[in-house]
Backbone as a chain_set.jsonl record, in Angstrom:
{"seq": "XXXXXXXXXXXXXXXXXXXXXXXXXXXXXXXXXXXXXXXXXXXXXXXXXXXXXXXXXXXXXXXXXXXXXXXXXXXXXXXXXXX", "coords": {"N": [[99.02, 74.212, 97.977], [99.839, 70.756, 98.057], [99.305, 68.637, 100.696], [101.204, 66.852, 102.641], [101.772, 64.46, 104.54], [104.104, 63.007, 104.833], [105.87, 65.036, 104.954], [108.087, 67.268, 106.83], [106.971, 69.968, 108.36], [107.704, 73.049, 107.088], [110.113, 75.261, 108.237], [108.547, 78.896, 108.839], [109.037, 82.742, 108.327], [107.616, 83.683, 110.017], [108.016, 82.196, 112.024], [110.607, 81.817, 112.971], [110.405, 85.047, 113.389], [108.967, 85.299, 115.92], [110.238, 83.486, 118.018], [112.463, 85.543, 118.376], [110.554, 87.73, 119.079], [109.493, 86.737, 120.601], [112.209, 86.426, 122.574], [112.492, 88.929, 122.985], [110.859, 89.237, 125.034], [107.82, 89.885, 123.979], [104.508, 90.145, 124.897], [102.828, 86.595, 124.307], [100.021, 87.649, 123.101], [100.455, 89.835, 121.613], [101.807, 88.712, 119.769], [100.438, 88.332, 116.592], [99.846, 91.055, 116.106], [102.223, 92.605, 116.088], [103.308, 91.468, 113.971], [101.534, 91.923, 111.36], [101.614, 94.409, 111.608], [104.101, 94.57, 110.827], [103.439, 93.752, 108.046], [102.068, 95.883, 106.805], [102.511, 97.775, 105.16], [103.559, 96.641, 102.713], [101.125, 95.121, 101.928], [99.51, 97.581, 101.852], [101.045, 99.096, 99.488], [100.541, 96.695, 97.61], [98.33, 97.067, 96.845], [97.764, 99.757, 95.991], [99.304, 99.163, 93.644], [97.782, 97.366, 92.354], [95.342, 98.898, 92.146], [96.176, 100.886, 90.186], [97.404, 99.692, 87.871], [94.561, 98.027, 87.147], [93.845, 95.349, 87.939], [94.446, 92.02, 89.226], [97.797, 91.453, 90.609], [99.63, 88.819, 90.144], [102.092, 87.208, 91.121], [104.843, 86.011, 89.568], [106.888, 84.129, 90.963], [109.285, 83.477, 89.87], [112.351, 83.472, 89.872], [114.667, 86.053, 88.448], [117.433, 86.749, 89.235], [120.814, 87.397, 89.073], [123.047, 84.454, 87.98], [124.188, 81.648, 90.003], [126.928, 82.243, 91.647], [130.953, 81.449, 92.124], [132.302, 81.562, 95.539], [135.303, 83.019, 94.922], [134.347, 84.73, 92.497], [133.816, 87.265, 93.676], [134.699, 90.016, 94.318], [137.042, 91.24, 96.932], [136.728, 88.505, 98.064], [138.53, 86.437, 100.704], [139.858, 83.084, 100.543], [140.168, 81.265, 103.641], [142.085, 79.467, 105.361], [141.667, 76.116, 106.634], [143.309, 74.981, 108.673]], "CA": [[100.024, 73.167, 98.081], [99.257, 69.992, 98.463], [99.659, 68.545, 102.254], [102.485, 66.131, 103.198], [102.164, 64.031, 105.908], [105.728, 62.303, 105.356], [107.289, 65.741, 105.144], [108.413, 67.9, 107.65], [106.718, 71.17, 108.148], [108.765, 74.037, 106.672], [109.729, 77.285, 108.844], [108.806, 80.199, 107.568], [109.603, 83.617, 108.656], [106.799, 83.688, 111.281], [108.912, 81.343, 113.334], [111.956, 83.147, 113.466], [109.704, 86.21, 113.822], [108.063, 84.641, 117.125], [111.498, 83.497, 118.315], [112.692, 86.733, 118.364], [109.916, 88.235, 119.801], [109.72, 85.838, 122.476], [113.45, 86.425, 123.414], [112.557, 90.254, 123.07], [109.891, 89.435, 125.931], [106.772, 90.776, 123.647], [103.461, 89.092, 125.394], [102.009, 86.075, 123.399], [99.178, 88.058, 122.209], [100.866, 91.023, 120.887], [102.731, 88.756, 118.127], [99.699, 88.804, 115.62], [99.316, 92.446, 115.884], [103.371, 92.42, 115.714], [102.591, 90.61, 112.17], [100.527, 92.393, 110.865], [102.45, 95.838, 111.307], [105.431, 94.496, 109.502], [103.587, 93.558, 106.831], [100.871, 96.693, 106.45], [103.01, 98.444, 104.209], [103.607, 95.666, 101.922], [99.432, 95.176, 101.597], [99.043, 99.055, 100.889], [101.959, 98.738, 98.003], [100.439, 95.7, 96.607], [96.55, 97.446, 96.79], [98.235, 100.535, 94.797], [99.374, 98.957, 92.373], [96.626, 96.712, 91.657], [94.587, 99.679, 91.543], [97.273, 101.824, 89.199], [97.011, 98.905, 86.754], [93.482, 97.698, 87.156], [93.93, 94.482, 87.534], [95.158, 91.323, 90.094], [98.568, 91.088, 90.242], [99.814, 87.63, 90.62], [103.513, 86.947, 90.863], [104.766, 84.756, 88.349], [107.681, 83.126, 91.307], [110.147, 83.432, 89.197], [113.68, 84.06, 89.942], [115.537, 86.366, 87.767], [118.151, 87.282, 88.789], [122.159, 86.97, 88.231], [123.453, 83.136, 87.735], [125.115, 81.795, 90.898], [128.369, 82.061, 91.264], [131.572, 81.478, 93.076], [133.074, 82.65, 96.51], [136.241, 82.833, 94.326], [134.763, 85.742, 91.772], [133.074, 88.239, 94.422], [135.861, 91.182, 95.103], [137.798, 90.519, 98.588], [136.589, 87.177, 99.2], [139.393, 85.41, 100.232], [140.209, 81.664, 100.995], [140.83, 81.248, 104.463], [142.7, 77.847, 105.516], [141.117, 75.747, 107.978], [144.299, 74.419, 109.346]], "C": [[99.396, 71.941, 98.725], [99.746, 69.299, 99.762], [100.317, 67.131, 102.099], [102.267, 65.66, 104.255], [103.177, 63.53, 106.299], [106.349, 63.615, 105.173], [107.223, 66.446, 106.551], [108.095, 69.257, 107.339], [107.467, 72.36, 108.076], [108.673, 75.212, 107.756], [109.602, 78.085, 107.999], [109.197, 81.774, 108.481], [108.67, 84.065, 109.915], [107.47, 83.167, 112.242], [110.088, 81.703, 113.79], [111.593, 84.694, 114.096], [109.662, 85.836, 115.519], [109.523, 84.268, 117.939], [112.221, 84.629, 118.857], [111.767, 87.724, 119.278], [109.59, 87.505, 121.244], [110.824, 86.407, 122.998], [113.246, 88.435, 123.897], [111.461, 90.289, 124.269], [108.601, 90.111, 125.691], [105.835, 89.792, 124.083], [103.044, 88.268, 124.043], [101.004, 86.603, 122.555], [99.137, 89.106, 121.776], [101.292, 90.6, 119.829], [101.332, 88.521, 116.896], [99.478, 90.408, 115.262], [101.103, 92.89, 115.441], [103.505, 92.266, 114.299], [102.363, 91.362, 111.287], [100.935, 93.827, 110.915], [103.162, 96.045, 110.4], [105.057, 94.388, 108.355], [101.919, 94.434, 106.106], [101.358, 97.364, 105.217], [103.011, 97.942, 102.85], [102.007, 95.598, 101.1], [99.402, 96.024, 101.043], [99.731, 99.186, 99.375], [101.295, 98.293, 97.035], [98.808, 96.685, 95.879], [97.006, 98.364, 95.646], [98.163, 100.215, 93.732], [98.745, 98.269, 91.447], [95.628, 97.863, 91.131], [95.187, 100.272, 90.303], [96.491, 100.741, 87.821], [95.585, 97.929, 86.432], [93.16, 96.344, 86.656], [94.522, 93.661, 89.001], [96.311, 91.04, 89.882], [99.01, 89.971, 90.699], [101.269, 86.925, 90.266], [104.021, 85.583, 90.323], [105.785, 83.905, 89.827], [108.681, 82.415, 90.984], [111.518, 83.751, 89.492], [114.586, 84.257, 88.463], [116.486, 87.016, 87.485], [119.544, 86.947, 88.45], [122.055, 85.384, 88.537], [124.114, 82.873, 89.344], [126.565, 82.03, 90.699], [129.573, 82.241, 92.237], [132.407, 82.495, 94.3], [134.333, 83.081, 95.605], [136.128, 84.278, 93.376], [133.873, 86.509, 92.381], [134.398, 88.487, 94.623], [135.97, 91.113, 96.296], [137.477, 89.564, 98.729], [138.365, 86.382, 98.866], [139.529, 84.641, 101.014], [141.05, 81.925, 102.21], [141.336, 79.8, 104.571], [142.22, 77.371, 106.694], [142.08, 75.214, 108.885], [144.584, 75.498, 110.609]], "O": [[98.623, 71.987, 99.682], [100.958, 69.488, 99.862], [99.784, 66.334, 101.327], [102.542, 66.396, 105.203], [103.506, 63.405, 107.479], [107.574, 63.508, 105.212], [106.317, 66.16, 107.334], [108.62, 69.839, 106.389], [107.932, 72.735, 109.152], [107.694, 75.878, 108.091], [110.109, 78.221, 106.886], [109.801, 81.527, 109.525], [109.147, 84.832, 110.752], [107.505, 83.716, 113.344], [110.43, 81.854, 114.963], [112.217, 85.327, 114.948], [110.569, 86.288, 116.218], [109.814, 85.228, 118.652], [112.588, 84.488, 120.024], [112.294, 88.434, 120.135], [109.514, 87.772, 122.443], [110.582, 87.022, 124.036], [113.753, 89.009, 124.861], [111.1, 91.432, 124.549], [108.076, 90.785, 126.577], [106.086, 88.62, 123.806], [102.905, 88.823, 122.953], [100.937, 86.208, 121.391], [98.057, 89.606, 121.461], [101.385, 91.345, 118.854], [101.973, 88.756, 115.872], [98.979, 90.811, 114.212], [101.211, 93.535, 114.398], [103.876, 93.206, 113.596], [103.13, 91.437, 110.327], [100.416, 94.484, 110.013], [103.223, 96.914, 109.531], [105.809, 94.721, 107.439], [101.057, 93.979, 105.354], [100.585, 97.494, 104.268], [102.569, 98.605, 101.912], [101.805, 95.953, 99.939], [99.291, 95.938, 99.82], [99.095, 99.341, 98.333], [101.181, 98.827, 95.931], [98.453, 96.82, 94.708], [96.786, 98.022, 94.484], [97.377, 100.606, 92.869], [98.876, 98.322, 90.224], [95.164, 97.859, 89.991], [94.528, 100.072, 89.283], [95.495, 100.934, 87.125], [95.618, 97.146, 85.482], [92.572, 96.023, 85.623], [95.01, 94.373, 89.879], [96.408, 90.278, 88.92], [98.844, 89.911, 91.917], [101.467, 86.221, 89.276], [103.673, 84.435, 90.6], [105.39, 82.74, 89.858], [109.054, 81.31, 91.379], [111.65, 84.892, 89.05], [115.025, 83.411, 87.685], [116.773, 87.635, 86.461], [119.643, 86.172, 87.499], [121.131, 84.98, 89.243], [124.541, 83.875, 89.917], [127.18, 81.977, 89.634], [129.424, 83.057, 93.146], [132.911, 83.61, 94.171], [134.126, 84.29, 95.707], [137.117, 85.0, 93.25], [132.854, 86.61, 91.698], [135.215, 87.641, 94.986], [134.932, 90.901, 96.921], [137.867, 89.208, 99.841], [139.027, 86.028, 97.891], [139.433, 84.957, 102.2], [142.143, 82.49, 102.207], [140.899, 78.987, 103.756], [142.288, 78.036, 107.727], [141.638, 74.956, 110.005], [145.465, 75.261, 111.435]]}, "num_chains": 1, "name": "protein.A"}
């Protein structure tokens, strides 16, 4: 991605992570190893299945799934009144 100096740097889930672990009182230099737990499983998955199919898999970034759609046709939602 190309770098932005007029934008504003995006959070990503590290920062809420870190947040969290701050308030949970985990020392500063436990949250990389923190990190890196949550997302060991994920790695081994991906390694699998690259091996299985012998090949890099490279996620197309695609969203496909249902259409949006309104609070109105999800079962129980219902219109509260702000009054």
């Amino acid at each position: 991605r190309e770098r932005r100096p007029d934008r504003a740097i995006e959070t990503n889930v590290e920062f809420w992570a870190a947040v969290i672990l701050d308030f949970a009182e985990v020392p500063a230099h436990m949250m990389p190893a923190m990190f890196t737990c949550g997302r060991t499983a994920g790695w081994c998955a991906h390694i699998l299945e690259q091996k299985r199919l012998g090949k890099l898999v490279r996620p197309a970034a695609l969203y496909t799934g249902p259409e949006p759609r309104t609070p109105e046709s999800v079962d129980g939602w219902v219109a509260r009144n702000p009054s």
